[in-house]
Amino acid sequence: MSNGTPFFLPASKAQGLANYPHARLAPTTPHRTIYVSGTSSRRGDGTWDGVTEHPDGSFTLDIRAQTAAVLRNLETIIQGATDGRGGLGNIVDATVFLVDLSKHYAGMNEEWNLVWPKKEDAPARTTIGVNELPNKRLLVEIKCTVVVDLD
């Protein structure tokens, strides 16, 4: 099942800066809607993708690696919640929480566009700049809504 039908305004109207439609119409077949909580790049062992720890206690953060890891983690959650019937292609709406929009928006979009190279296939999306996330090592968190066929 796809994530529904994309809706785009005409080219004469404002267009998105990354690959996502202006809106997405959810499928009308019998389906289940899944609301996925905010997800980060945290691994099962409590460490994070996109974080390089230094001996002095400082660390370096990589927005692209973190975004790629968040998307992988979302895929794992969706597959688990749907017994393997769903994946990233079933996301109809996503909210991206991003620390330092001016510094990290482009890198996050680059990773987003690798997963959804065609905006016709991408979920509707909102990106919100935030002062901080639950851990100082996090630059990005994504929550989303997923629709999966029950047939």
PDB file of C-alpha atoms in Angstrom:
ATOM      1  CA  MET A   1       0.000   0.000   0.000  1.00  0.00           C
ATOM      2  CA  SER A   2       1.163   3.499  -0.714  1.00  0.00           C
ATOM      3  CA  ASN A   3       0.849   6.400   1.665  1.00  0.00           C
ATOM      4  CA  GLY A   4      -2.114   7.797  -0.231  1.00  0.00           C
ATOM      5  CA  THR A   5      -2.424  10.420  -2.938  1.00  0.00           C
ATOM      6  CA  PRO A   6      -0.199  13.511  -3.005  1.00  0.00           C
ATOM      7  CA  PHE A   7      -1.652  16.973  -3.566  1.00  0.00           C
ATOM      8  CA  PHE A   8       0.451  19.762  -5.044  1.00  0.00           C
ATOM      9  CA  LEU A   9      -0.323  23.399  -5.627  1.00  0.00           C
ATOM     10  CA  PRO A  10       0.379  24.610  -9.166  1.00  0.00           C
ATOM     11  CA  ALA A  11       3.961  25.625  -9.992  1.00  0.00           C
ATOM     12  CA  SER A  12       2.923  29.292  -9.828  1.00  0.00           C
ATOM     13  CA  LYS A  13       2.349  28.905  -6.061  1.00  0.00           C
ATOM     14  CA  ALA A  14       4.968  28.494  -3.314  1.00  0.00           C
ATOM     15  CA  GLN A  15       6.717  25.119  -3.468  1.00  0.00           C
ATOM     16  CA  GLY A  16       8.463  23.093  -0.743  1.00  0.00           C
ATOM     17  CA  LEU A  17      12.217  23.341  -0.284  1.00  0.00           C
ATOM     18  CA  ALA A  18      12.621  19.551  -0.092  1.00  0.00           C
ATOM     19  CA  ASN A  19      10.757  16.567  -1.433  1.00  0.00           C
ATOM     20  CA  TYR A  20       7.286  16.563   0.121  1.00  0.00           C
ATOM     21  CA  PRO A  21       3.785  17.360  -1.162  1.00  0.00           C
ATOM     22  CA  HIS A  22       1.634  20.223   0.093  1.00  0.00           C
ATOM     23  CA  ALA A  23      -0.809  17.618   1.435  1.00  0.00           C
ATOM     24  CA  ARG A  24      -1.435  13.885   1.317  1.00  0.00           C
ATOM     25  CA  LEU A  25      -4.846  12.223   1.151  1.00  0.00           C
ATOM     26  CA  ALA A  26      -4.911   9.003   3.181  1.00  0.00           C
ATOM     27  CA  PRO A  27      -6.165   5.857   1.410  1.00  0.00           C
ATOM     28  CA  THR A  28      -9.868   5.056   1.717  1.00  0.00           C
ATOM     29  CA  THR A  29      -9.513   1.267   1.891  1.00  0.00           C
ATOM     30  CA  PRO A  30      -9.775  -0.394   5.302  1.00  0.00           C
ATOM     31  CA  HIS A  31      -6.633   0.671   7.081  1.00  0.00           C
ATOM     32  CA  ARG A  32      -4.975   1.162  10.434  1.00  0.00           C
ATOM     33  CA  THR A  33      -3.548   4.530  11.452  1.00  0.00           C
ATOM     34  CA  ILE A  34      -0.396   4.421  13.580  1.00  0.00           C
ATOM     35  CA  TYR A  35       0.942   7.438  15.459  1.00  0.00           C
ATOM     36  CA  VAL A  36       4.689   7.051  15.951  1.00  0.00           C
ATOM     37  CA  SER A  37       6.238   8.940  18.863  1.00  0.00           C
ATOM     38  CA  GLY A  38       9.179  11.260  18.396  1.00  0.00           C
ATOM     39  CA  THR A  39      12.173   9.152  17.416  1.00  0.00           C
ATOM     40  CA  SER A  40      15.863  10.017  17.604  1.00  0.00           C
ATOM     41  CA  SER A  41      19.127   8.457  16.430  1.00  0.00           C
ATOM     42  CA  ARG A  42      19.559   6.521  19.700  1.00  0.00           C
ATOM     43  CA  ARG A  43      20.746   2.939  19.373  1.00  0.00           C
ATOM     44  CA  GLY A  44      19.677   0.006  21.517  1.00  0.00           C
ATOM     45  CA  ASP A  45      22.877   0.227  23.566  1.00  0.00           C
ATOM     46  CA  GLY A  46      22.124   3.816  24.605  1.00  0.00           C
ATOM     47  CA  THR A  47      24.616   5.453  22.225  1.00  0.00           C
ATOM     48  CA  TRP A  48      23.666   7.602  19.225  1.00  0.00           C
ATOM     49  CA  ASP A  49      24.413   7.513  15.530  1.00  0.00           C
ATOM     50  CA  GLY A  50      25.907  10.775  14.323  1.00  0.00           C
ATOM     51  CA  VAL A  51      27.755  11.456  17.587  1.00  0.00           C
ATOM     52  CA  THR A  52      31.540  11.253  17.920  1.00  0.00           C
ATOM     53  CA  GLU A  53      32.611  11.317  21.568  1.00  0.00           C
ATOM     54  CA  HIS A  54      36.045  12.830  22.362  1.00  0.00           C
ATOM     55  CA  PRO A  55      38.312  11.894  25.316  1.00  0.00           C
ATOM     56  CA  ASP A  56      37.861  15.330  26.902  1.00  0.00           C
ATOM     57  CA  GLY A  57      34.077  14.758  27.176  1.00  0.00           C
ATOM     58  CA  SER A  58      33.186  16.935  24.207  1.00  0.00           C
ATOM     59  CA  PHE A  59      31.509  15.539  21.116  1.00  0.00           C
ATOM     60  CA  THR A  60      30.957  16.269  17.435  1.00  0.00           C
ATOM     61  CA  LEU A  61      27.472  15.971  15.916  1.00  0.00           C
ATOM     62  CA  ASP A  62      26.603  15.027  12.315  1.00  0.00           C
ATOM     63  CA  ILE A  63      23.100  16.028  11.156  1.00  0.00           C
ATOM     64  CA  ARG A  64      23.185  13.776   8.094  1.00  0.00           C
ATOM     65  CA  ALA A  65      24.171  10.675  10.068  1.00  0.00           C
ATOM     66  CA  GLN A  66      21.584  11.478  12.740  1.00  0.00           C
ATOM     67  CA  THR A  67      18.799  12.035  10.201  1.00  0.00           C
ATOM     68  CA  ALA A  68      19.634   8.778   8.381  1.00  0.00           C
ATOM     69  CA  ALA A  69      19.568   6.935  11.722  1.00  0.00           C
ATOM     70  CA  VAL A  70      16.239   8.500  12.728  1.00  0.00           C
ATOM     71  CA  LEU A  71      14.709   7.340   9.452  1.00  0.00           C
ATOM     72  CA  ARG A  72      16.122   3.828   9.954  1.00  0.00           C
ATOM     73  CA  ASN A  73      14.723   3.767  13.492  1.00  0.00           C
ATOM     74  CA  LEU A  74      11.315   4.889  12.209  1.00  0.00           C
ATOM     75  CA  GLU A  75      11.403   2.102   9.608  1.00  0.00           C
ATOM     76  CA  THR A  76      12.131  -0.443  12.358  1.00  0.00           C
ATOM     77  CA  ILE A  77       9.287   0.870  14.535  1.00  0.00           C
ATOM     78  CA  ILE A  78       6.798   0.878  11.657  1.00  0.00           C
ATOM     79  CA  GLN A  79       7.769  -2.611  10.519  1.00  0.00           C
ATOM     80  CA  GLY A  80       7.460  -3.907  14.082  1.00  0.00           C
ATOM     81  CA  ALA A  81       4.104  -2.237  14.713  1.00  0.00           C
ATOM     82  CA  THR A  82       2.664  -3.629  11.456  1.00  0.00           C
ATOM     83  CA  ASP A  83       4.122  -7.158  11.510  1.00  0.00           C
ATOM     84  CA  GLY A  84       6.258  -6.190   8.520  1.00  0.00           C
ATOM     85  CA  ARG A  85       3.383  -4.869   6.381  1.00  0.00           C
ATOM     86  CA  GLY A  86       4.433  -1.226   6.615  1.00  0.00           C
ATOM     87  CA  GLY A  87       7.522   0.915   6.234  1.00  0.00           C
ATOM     88  CA  LEU A  88       8.650   4.440   5.493  1.00  0.00           C
ATOM     89  CA  GLY A  89       6.508   4.412   2.353  1.00  0.00           C
ATOM     90  CA  ASN A  90       3.396   4.317   4.556  1.00  0.00           C
ATOM     91  CA  ILE A  91       4.139   7.577   6.383  1.00  0.00           C
ATOM     92  CA  VAL A  92       1.441  10.105   5.496  1.00  0.00           C
ATOM     93  CA  ASP A  93       2.603  12.950   7.738  1.00  0.00           C
ATOM     94  CA  ALA A  94       5.855  13.756   9.550  1.00  0.00           C
ATOM     95  CA  THR A  95       6.944  16.462  11.959  1.00  0.00           C
ATOM     96  CA  VAL A  96      10.679  17.112  12.114  1.00  0.00           C
ATOM     97  CA  PHE A  97      12.055  18.804  15.224  1.00  0.00           C
ATOM     98  CA  LEU A  98      15.419  20.342  14.436  1.00  0.00           C
ATOM     99  CA  VAL A  99      17.930  22.137  16.645  1.00  0.00           C
ATOM    100  CA  ASP A 100      19.484  25.116  14.821  1.00  0.00           C
ATOM    101  CA  LEU A 101      17.453  25.333  11.616  1.00  0.00           C
ATOM    102  CA  SER A 102      19.910  27.629   9.844  1.00  0.00           C
ATOM    103  CA  LYS A 103      22.822  25.236  10.411  1.00  0.00           C
ATOM    104  CA  HIS A 104      21.147  21.833   9.982  1.00  0.00           C
ATOM    105  CA  TYR A 105      18.088  22.198   7.714  1.00  0.00           C
ATOM    106  CA  ALA A 106      19.994  21.572   4.463  1.00  0.00           C
ATOM    107  CA  GLY A 107      21.761  18.444   5.766  1.00  0.00           C
ATOM    108  CA  MET A 108      18.510  17.017   7.135  1.00  0.00           C
ATOM    109  CA  ASN A 109      16.831  17.673   3.759  1.00  0.00           C
ATOM    110  CA  GLU A 110      19.655  15.915   1.898  1.00  0.00           C
ATOM    111  CA  GLU A 111      19.060  12.708   3.884  1.00  0.00           C
ATOM    112  CA  TRP A 112      15.272  13.085   3.620  1.00  0.00           C
ATOM    113  CA  ASN A 113      15.571  13.380  -0.158  1.00  0.00           C
ATOM    114  CA  LEU A 114      17.643  10.176  -0.344  1.00  0.00           C
ATOM    115  CA  VAL A 115      14.710   8.268   1.170  1.00  0.00           C
ATOM    116  CA  TRP A 116      12.114  10.148  -0.894  1.00  0.00           C
ATOM    117  CA  PRO A 117      13.827  11.199  -4.141  1.00  0.00           C
ATOM    118  CA  LYS A 118      10.433  12.020  -5.680  1.00  0.00           C
ATOM    119  CA  LYS A 119       8.234  14.461  -3.799  1.00  0.00           C
ATOM    120  CA  GLU A 120       5.165  12.645  -5.149  1.00  0.00           C
ATOM    121  CA  ASP A 121       6.067   9.698  -2.878  1.00  0.00           C
ATOM    122  CA  ALA A 122       7.037  11.648   0.233  1.00  0.00           C
ATOM    123  CA  PRO A 123       4.784  12.264   3.235  1.00  0.00           C
ATOM    124  CA  ALA A 124       3.414  15.686   4.083  1.00  0.00           C
ATOM    125  CA  ARG A 125       5.965  17.338   6.375  1.00  0.00           C
ATOM    126  CA  THR A 126       6.451  20.160   8.839  1.00  0.00           C
ATOM    127  CA  THR A 127       9.854  21.161  10.219  1.00  0.00           C
ATOM    128  CA  ILE A 128       9.992  22.992  13.526  1.00  0.00           C
ATOM    129  CA  GLY A 129      13.056  24.671  15.011  1.00  0.00           C
ATOM    130  CA  VAL A 130      13.489  23.895  18.700  1.00  0.00           C
ATOM    131  CA  ASN A 131      15.920  25.137  21.352  1.00  0.00           C
ATOM    132  CA  GLU A 132      16.806  21.656  22.509  1.00  0.00           C
ATOM    133  CA  LEU A 133      15.849  17.995  22.421  1.00  0.00           C
ATOM    134  CA  PRO A 134      15.868  15.494  25.333  1.00  0.00           C
ATOM    135  CA  ASN A 135      19.656  14.975  25.080  1.00  0.00           C
ATOM    136  CA  LYS A 136      22.312  17.538  24.165  1.00  0.00           C
ATOM    137  CA  ARG A 137      23.709  15.057  21.615  1.00  0.00           C
ATOM    138  CA  LEU A 138      20.538  15.173  19.510  1.00  0.00           C
ATOM    139  CA  LEU A 139      20.064  17.503  16.563  1.00  0.00           C
ATOM    140  CA  VAL A 140      16.904  15.968  15.069  1.00  0.00           C
ATOM    141  CA  GLU A 141      13.807  14.055  16.127  1.00  0.00           C
ATOM    142  CA  ILE A 142      10.907  12.974  13.914  1.00  0.00           C
ATOM    143  CA  LYS A 143       7.362  11.936  14.791  1.00  0.00           C
ATOM    144  CA  CYS A 144       4.973  10.662  12.159  1.00  0.00           C
ATOM    145  CA  THR A 145       1.591   9.244  11.257  1.00  0.00           C
ATOM    146  CA  VAL A 146       1.455   6.000   9.284  1.00  0.00           C
ATOM    147  CA  VAL A 147      -1.436   4.415   7.387  1.00  0.00           C
ATOM    148  CA  VAL A 148      -1.267   0.685   6.572  1.00  0.00           C
ATOM    149  CA  ASP A 149      -3.761  -1.457   4.637  1.00  0.00           C
ATOM    150  CA  LEU A 150      -5.561  -4.111   6.666  1.00  0.00           C
ATOM    151  CA  ASP A 151      -6.402  -6.126   3.536  1.00  0.00           C
TER     152      ASP A 151
END
